[in-house]
mmCIF file of C-alpha atoms and ligand atoms in Angstrom:
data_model
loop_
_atom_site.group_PDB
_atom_site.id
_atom_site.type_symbol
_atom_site.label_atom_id
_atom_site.label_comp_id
_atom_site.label_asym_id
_atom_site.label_seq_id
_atom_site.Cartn_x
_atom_site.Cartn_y
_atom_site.Cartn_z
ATOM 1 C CA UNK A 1 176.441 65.114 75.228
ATOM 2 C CA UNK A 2 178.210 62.092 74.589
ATOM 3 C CA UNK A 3 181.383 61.263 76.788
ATOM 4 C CA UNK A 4 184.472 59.846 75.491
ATOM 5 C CA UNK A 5 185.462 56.352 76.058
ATOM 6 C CA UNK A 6 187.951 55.832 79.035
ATOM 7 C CA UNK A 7 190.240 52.249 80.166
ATOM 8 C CA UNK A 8 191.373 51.862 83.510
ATOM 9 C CA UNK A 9 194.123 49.487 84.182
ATOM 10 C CA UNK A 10 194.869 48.513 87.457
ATOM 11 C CA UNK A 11 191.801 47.932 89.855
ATOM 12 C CA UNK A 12 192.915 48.424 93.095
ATOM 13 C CA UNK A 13 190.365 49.929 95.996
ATOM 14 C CA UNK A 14 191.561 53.427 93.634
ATOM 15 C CA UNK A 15 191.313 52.348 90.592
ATOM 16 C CA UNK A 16 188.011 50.484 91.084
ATOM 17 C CA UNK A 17 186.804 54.279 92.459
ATOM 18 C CA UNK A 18 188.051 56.121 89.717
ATOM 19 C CA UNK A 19 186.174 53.320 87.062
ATOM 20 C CA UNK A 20 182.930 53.988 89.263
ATOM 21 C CA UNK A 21 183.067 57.637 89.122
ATOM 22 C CA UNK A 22 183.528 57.530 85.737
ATOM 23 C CA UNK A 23 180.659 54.944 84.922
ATOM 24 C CA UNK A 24 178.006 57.309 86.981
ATOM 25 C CA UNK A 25 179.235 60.537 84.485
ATOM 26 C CA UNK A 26 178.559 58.223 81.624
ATOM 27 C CA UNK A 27 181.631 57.430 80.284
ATOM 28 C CA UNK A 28 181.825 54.206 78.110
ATOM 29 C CA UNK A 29 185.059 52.149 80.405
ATOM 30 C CA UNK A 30 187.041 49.582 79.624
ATOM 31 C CA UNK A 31 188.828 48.228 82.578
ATOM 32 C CA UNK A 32 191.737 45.139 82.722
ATOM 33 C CA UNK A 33 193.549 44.222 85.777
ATOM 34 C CA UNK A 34 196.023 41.491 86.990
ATOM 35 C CA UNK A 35 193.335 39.435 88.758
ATOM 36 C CA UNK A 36 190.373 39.683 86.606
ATOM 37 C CA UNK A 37 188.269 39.083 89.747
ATOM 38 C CA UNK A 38 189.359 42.656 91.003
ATOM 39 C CA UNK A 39 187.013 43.737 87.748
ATOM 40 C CA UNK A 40 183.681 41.516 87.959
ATOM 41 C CA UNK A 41 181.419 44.591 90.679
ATOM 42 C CA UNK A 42 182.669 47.043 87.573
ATOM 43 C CA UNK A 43 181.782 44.541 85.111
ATOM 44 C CA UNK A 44 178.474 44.563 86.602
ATOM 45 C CA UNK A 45 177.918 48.351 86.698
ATOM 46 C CA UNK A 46 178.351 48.372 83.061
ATOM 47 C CA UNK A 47 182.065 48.482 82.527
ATOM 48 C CA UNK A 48 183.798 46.188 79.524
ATOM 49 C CA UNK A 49 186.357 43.614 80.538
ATOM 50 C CA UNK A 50 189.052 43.595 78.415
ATOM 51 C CA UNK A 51 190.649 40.645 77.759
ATOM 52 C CA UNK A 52 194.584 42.460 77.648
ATOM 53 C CA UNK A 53 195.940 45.232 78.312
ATOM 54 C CA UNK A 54 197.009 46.504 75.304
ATOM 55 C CA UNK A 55 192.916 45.398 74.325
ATOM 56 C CA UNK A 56 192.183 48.024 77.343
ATOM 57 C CA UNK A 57 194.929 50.502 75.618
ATOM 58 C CA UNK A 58 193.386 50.170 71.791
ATOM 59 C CA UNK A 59 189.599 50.934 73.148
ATOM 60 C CA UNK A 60 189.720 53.997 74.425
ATOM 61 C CA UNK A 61 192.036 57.527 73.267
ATOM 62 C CA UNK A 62 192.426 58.140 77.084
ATOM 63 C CA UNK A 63 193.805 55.046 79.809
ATOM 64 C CA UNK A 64 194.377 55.874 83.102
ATOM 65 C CA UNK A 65 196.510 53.438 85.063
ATOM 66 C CA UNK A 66 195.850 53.253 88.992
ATOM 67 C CA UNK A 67 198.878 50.695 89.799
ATOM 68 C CA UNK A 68 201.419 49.916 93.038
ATOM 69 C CA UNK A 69 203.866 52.056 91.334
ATOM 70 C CA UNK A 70 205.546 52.575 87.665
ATOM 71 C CA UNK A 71 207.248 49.627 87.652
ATOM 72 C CA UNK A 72 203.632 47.503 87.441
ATOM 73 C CA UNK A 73 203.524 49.986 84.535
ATOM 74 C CA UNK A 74 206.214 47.902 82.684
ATOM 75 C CA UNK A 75 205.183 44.622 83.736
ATOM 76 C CA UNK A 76 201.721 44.973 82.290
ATOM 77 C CA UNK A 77 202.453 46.927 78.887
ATOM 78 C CA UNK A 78 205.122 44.671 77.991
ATOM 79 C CA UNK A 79 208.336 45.105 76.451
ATOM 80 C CA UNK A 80 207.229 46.037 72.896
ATOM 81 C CA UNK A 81 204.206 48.339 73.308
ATOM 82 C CA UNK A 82 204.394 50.526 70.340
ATOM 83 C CA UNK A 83 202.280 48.745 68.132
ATOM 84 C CA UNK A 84 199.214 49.358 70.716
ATOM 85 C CA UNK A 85 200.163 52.734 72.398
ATOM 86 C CA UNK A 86 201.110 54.812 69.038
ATOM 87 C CA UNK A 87 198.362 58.005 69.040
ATOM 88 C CA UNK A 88 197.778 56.945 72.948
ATOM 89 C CA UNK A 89 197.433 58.957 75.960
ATOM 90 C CA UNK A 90 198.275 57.288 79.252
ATOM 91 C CA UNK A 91 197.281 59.231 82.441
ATOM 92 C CA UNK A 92 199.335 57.549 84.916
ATOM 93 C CA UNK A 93 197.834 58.084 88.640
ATOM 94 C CA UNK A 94 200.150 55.490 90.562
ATOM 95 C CA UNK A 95 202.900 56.656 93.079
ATOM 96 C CA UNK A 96 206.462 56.581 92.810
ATOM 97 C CA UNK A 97 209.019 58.834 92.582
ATOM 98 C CA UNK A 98 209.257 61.713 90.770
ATOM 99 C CA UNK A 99 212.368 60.548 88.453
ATOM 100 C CA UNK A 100 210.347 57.581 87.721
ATOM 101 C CA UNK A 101 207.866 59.255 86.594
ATOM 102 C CA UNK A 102 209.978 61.422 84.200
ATOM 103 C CA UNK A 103 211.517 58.501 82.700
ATOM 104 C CA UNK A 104 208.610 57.138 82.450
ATOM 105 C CA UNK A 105 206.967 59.843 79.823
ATOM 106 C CA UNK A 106 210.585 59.456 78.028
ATOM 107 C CA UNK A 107 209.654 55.755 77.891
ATOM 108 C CA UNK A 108 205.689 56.685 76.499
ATOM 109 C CA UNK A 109 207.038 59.153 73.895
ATOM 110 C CA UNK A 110 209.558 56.731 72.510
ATOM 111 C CA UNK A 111 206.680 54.379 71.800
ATOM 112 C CA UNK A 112 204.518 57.319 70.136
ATOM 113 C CA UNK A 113 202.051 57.523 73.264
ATOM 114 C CA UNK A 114 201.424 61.375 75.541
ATOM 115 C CA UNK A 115 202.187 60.869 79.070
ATOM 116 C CA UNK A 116 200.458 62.987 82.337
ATOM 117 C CA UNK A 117 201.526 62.300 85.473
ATOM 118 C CA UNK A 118 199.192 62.336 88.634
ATOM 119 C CA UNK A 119 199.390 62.191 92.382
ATOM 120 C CA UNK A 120 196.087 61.848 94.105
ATOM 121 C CA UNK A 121 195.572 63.388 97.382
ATOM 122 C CA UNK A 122 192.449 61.523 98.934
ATOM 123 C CA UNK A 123 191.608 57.505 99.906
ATOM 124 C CA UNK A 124 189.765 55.806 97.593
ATOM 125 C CA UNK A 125 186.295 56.659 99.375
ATOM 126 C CA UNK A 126 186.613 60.131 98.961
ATOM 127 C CA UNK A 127 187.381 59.773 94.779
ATOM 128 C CA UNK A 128 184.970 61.616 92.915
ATOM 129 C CA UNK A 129 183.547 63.666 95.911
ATOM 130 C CA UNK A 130 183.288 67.230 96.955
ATOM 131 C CA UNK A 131 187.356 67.508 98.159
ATOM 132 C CA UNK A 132 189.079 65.229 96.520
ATOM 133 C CA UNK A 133 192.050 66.893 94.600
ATOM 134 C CA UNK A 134 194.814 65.247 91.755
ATOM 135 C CA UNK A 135 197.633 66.807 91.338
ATOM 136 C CA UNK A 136 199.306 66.449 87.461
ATOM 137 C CA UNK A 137 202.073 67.340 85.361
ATOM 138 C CA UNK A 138 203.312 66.456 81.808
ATOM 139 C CA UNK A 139 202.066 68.213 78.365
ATOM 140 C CA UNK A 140 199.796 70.908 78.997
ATOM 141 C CA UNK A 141 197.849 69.874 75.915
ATOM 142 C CA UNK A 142 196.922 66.721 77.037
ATOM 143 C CA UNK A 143 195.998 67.755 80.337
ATOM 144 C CA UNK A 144 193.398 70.189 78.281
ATOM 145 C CA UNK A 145 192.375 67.650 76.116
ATOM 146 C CA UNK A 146 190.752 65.211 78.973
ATOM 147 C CA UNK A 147 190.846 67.510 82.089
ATOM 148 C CA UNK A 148 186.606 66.830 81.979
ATOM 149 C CA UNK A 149 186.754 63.022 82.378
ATOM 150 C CA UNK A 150 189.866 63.631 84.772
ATOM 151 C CA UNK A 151 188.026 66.670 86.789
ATOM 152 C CA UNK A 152 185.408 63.247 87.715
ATOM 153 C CA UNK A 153 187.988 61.697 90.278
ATOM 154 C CA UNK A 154 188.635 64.551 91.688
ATOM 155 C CA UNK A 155 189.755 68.256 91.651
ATOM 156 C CA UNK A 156 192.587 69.334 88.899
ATOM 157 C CA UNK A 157 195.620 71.185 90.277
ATOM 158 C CA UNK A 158 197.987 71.150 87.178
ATOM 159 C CA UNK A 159 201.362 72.390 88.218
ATOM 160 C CA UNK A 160 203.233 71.989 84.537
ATOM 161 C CA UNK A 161 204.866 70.423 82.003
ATOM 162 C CA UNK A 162 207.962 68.922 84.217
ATOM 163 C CA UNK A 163 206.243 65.338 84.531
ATOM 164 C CA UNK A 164 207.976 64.918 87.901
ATOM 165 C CA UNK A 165 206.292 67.644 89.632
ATOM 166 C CA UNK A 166 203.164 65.998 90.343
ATOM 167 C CA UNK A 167 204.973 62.968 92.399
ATOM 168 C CA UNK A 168 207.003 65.593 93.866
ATOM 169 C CA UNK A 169 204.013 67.167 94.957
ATOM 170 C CA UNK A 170 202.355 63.707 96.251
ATOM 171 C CA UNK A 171 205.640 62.796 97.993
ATOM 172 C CA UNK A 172 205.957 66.087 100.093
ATOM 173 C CA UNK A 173 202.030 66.098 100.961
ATOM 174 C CA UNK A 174 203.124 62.735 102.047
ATOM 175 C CA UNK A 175 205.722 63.717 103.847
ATOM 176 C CA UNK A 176 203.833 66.075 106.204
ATOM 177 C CA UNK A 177 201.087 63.227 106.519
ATOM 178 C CA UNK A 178 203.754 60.367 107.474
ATOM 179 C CA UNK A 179 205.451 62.594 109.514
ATOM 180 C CA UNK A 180 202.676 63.739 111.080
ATOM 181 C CA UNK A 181 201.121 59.924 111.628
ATOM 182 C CA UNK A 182 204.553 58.941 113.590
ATOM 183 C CA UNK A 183 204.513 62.274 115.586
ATOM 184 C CA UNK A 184 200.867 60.999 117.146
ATOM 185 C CA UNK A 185 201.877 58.106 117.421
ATOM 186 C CA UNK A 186 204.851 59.013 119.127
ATOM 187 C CA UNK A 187 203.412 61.148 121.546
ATOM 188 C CA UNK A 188 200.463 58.843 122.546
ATOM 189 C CA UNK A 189 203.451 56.291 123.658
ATOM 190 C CA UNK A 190 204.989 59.360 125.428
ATOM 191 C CA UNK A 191 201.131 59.552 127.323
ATOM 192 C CA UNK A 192 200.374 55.918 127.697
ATOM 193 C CA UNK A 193 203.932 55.280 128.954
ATOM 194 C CA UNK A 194 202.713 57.186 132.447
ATOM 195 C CA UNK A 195 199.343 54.929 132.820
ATOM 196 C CA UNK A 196 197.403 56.799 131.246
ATOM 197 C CA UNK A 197 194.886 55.450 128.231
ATOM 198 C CA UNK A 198 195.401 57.128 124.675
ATOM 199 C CA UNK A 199 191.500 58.265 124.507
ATOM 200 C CA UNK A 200 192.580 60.856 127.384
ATOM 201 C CA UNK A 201 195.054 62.449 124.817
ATOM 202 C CA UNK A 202 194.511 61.611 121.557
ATOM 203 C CA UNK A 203 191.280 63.944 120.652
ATOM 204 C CA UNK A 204 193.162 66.713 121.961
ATOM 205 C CA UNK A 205 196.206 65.836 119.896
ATOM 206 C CA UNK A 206 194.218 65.657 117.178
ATOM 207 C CA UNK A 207 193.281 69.302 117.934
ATOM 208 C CA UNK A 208 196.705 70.327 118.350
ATOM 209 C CA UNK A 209 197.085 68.953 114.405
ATOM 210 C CA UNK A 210 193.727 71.287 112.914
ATOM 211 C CA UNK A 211 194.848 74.183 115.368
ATOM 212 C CA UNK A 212 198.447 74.656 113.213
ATOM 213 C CA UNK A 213 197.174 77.931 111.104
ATOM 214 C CA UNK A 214 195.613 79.268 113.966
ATOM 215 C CA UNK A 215 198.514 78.950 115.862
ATOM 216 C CA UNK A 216 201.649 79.629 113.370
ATOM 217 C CA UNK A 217 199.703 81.404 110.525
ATOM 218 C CA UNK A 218 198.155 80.014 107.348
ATOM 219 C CA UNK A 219 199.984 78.366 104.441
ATOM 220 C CA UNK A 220 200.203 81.912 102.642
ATOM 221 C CA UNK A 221 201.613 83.661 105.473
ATOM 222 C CA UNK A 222 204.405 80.985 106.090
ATOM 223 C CA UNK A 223 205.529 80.554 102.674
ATOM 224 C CA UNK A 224 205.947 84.505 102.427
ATOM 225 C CA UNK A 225 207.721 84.502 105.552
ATOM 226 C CA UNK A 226 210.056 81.549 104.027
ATOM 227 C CA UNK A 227 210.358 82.980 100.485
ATOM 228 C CA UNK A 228 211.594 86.169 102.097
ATOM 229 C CA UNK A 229 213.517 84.406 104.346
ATOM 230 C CA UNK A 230 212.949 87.032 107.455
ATOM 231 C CA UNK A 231 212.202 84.891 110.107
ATOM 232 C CA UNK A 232 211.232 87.692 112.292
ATOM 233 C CA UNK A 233 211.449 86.212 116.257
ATOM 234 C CA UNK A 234 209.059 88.574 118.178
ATOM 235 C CA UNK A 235 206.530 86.181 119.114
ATOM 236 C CA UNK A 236 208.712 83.150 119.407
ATOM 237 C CA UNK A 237 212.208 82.072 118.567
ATOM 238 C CA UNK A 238 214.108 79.116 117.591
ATOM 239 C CA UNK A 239 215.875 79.463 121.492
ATOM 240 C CA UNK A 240 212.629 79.193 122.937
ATOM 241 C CA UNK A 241 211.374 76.661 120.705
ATOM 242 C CA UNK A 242 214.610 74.622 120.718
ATOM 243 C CA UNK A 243 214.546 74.348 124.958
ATOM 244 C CA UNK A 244 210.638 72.905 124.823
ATOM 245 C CA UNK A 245 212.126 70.212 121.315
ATOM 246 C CA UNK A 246 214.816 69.385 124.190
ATOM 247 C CA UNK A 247 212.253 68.867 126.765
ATOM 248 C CA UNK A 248 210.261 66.432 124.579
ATOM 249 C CA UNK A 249 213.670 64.497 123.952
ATOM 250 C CA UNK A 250 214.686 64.079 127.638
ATOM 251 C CA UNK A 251 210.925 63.118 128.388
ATOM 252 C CA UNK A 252 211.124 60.783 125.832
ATOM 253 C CA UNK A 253 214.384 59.124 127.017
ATOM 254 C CA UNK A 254 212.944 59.082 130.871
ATOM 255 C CA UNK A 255 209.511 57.430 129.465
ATOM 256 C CA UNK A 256 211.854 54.281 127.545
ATOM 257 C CA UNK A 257 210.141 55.294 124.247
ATOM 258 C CA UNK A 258 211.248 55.627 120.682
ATOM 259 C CA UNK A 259 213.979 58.606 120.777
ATOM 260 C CA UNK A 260 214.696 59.385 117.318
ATOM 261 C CA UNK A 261 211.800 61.480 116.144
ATOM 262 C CA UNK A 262 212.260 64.313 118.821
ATOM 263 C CA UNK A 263 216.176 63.866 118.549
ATOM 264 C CA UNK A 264 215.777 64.460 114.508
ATOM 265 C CA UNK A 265 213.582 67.710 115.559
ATOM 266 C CA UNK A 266 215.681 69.053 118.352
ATOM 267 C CA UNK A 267 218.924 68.788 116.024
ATOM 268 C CA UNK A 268 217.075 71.119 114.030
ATOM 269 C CA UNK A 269 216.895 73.570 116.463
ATOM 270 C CA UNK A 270 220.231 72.518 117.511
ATOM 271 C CA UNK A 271 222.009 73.231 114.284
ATOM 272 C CA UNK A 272 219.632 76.473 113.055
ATOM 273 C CA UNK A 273 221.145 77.576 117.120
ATOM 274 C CA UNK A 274 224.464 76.572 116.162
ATOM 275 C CA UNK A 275 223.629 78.736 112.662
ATOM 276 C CA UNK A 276 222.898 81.997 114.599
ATOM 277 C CA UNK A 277 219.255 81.751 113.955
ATOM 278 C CA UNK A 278 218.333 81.119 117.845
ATOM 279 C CA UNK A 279 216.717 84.727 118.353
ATOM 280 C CA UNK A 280 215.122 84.363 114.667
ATOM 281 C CA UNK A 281 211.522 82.933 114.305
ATOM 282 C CA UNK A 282 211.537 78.509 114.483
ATOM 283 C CA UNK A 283 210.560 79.168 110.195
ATOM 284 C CA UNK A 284 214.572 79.751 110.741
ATOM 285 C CA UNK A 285 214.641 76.077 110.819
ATOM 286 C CA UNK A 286 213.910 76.093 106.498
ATOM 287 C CA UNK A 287 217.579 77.271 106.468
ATOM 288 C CA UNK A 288 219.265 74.823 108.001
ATOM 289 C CA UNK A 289 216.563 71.821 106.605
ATOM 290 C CA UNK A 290 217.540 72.613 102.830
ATOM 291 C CA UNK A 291 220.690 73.386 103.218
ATOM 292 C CA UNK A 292 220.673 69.705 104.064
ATOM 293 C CA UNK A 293 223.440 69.941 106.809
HETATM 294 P P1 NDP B 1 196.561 48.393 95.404
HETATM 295 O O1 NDP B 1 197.865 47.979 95.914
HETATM 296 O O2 NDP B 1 195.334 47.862 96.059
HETATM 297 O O3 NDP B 1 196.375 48.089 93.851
HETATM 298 C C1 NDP B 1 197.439 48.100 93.074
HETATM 299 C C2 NDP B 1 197.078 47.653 91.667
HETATM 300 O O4 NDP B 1 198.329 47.440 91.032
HETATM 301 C C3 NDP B 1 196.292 46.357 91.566
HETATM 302 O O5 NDP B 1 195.441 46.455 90.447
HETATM 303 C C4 NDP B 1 197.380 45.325 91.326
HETATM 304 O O6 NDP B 1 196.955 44.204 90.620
HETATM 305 C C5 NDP B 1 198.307 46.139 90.453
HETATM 306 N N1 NDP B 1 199.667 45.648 90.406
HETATM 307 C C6 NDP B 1 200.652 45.826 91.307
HETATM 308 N N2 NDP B 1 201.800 45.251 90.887
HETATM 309 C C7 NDP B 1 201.520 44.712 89.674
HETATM 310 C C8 NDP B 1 202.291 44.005 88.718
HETATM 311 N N3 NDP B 1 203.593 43.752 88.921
HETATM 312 N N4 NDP B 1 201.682 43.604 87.590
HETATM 313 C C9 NDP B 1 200.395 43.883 87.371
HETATM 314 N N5 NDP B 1 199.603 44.564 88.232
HETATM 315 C C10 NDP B 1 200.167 44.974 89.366
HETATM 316 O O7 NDP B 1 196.630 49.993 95.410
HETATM 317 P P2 NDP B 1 195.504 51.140 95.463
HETATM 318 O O8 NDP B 1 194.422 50.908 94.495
HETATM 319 O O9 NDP B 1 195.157 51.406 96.873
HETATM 320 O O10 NDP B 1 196.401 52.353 94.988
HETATM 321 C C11 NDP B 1 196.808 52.532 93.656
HETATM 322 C C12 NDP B 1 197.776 53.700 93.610
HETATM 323 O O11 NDP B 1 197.158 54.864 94.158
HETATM 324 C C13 NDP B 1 199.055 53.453 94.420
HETATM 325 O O12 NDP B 1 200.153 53.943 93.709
HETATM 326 C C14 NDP B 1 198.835 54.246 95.689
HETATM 327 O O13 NDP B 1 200.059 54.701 96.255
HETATM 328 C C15 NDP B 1 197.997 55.417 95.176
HETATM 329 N N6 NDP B 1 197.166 56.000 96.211
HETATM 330 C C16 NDP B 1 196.379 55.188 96.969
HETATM 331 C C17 NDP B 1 195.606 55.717 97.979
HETATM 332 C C18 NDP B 1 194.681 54.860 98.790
HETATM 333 O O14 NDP B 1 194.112 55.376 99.763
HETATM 334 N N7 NDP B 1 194.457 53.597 98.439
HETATM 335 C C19 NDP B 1 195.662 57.168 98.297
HETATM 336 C C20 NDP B 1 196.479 57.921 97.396
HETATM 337 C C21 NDP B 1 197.213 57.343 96.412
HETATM 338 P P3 NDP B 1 196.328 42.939 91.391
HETATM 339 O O15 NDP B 1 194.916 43.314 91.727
HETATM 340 O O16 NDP B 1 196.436 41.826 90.424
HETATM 341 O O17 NDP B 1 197.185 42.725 92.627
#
């Protein structure tokens, strides 16, 4: 079977992974990037420099760009594209937000080109393996038309034609994983603050991070329990919950440390308190966080 020509612009530790998976399938690439140096180990594993980007564009139906964010987008492709991205699809895989990437598939389509959106959920090492999952958006029939070349990097979750959604997507998971990264590292202070090293806590933190189903429910369960908006509080409730968030704050404040994580999560409880929701379930919290007050 012979496998369609793909260009890759933007060679970054992801892009250079995506190129490489790619190149093992079989796929013909053409790759350009800022610093051509970035592109010599592909060049040597049998991709084709190209000596432009819109060079990169013409050579292949399908380019994926793997760049800092949308606005490298515009830098490289210039300010007159049309005359190389008429009958092109551009599979854009950077991060930004999910308004730039909407304008951003206006911006394609007014210079003839289709426009998918991506957010990929896994480090560069982990492109093309077993668990490594894009999410995309944009024109379902473009999606269908290279979904095998783009199923190579990783896993396909499609989610629609809104081209936002898959940044939207990429920012929230990002939001739990930021969130999460300053909650550890928060709490390790909280430790190390009383003399005593982080390796003592940190594994079992960890543990308290894979051990979140098993102790509040799986993903399913919760979203039910938020799209029906029950909150039932007989195993635990948001007064309960709220007293141990308040504990955390006025251990934080005794320790010297950084105070405004556990003050942002105990003024949820706070206001979901102040809401009525204290003898409801701590999912009350969802009420109160997008009501956005
Ligand atoms: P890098 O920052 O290493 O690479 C960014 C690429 O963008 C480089 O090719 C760089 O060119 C290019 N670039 C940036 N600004 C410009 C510009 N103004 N003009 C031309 N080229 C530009 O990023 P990664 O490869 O790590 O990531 C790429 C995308 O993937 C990012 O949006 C990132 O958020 C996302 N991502 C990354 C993950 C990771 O683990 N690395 C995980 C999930 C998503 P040059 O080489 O010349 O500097």
């Amino acid at each position: 079977m012979s496998h369609q020509p793909v260009s890759v612009i933007g060679l970054g530790p992801m892009g250079q992974a995506m190129a490489t998976a790619l190149l093992r399938a079989g796929h013909p690439v053409t790759v350009w990037n800022r610093t051509p140096g970035r592109a010599d180990g592909l060049v040597r594993a049998g991709a084709t420099r190209a000596a432009t980007p819109a060079d990169a564009v013409t050579a292949s139906a399908l380019t994926i760009l793997s760049l800092t964010d949308y606005e490298a987008m515009y830098a490289i492709l210039g300010d007159d594209p049309s005359s190389f991205l008429v009958g092109r699809d551009l599979v854009n895989l950077s991060s930004d937000t999910p308004d730039a990437s909407r304008e951003a598939a206006r911006w394609a389509a007014g210079h003839g080109a289709r426009f998918l959106t991506g957010g990929i959920m896994v480090p560069a090492p982990a492109v093309g393996n077993p668990g490594a999952y894009v999410y995309y958006s944009g024109p379902g029939e473009v999606f269908a038309a290279h979904e095998p070349a783009l199923r190579l990097i990783g896993d396909t979750r499609y989610l629609g034609a809104d081209p936002g959604l898959a940044q939207l997507f990429y920012q929230a998971h990002l939001d739990v994983f930021l969130t999460s990264l300053s909650a550890l590292l928060h709490a390790t202070a909280l430790v190390t603050a009383a003399g005593v090293p982080a390796a003592d806590f940190l594994p079992d933190a960890m543990r308290t991070i894979t051990d979140i189903p098993a102790m509040v429910g799986s993903g399913a369960e919760l979203a039910a329990e938020l799209d029906a908006g029950k909150h039932p509080g007989d195993l635990s409730t948001a007064f309960m919950m709220g007293a141990t968030a308040d504990h955390i704050l006025r251990t934080s404040e005794k320790a010297g440390v950084d105070r405004e994580l556990p003050a942002a999560v105990k003024s949820h409880y706070d206001r979901a308190i102040a809401a009525g929701h204290g003898t409801r379930n701590w999912t009350a919290l969802y009420e109160v966080i997008r009501a956005g007050r």
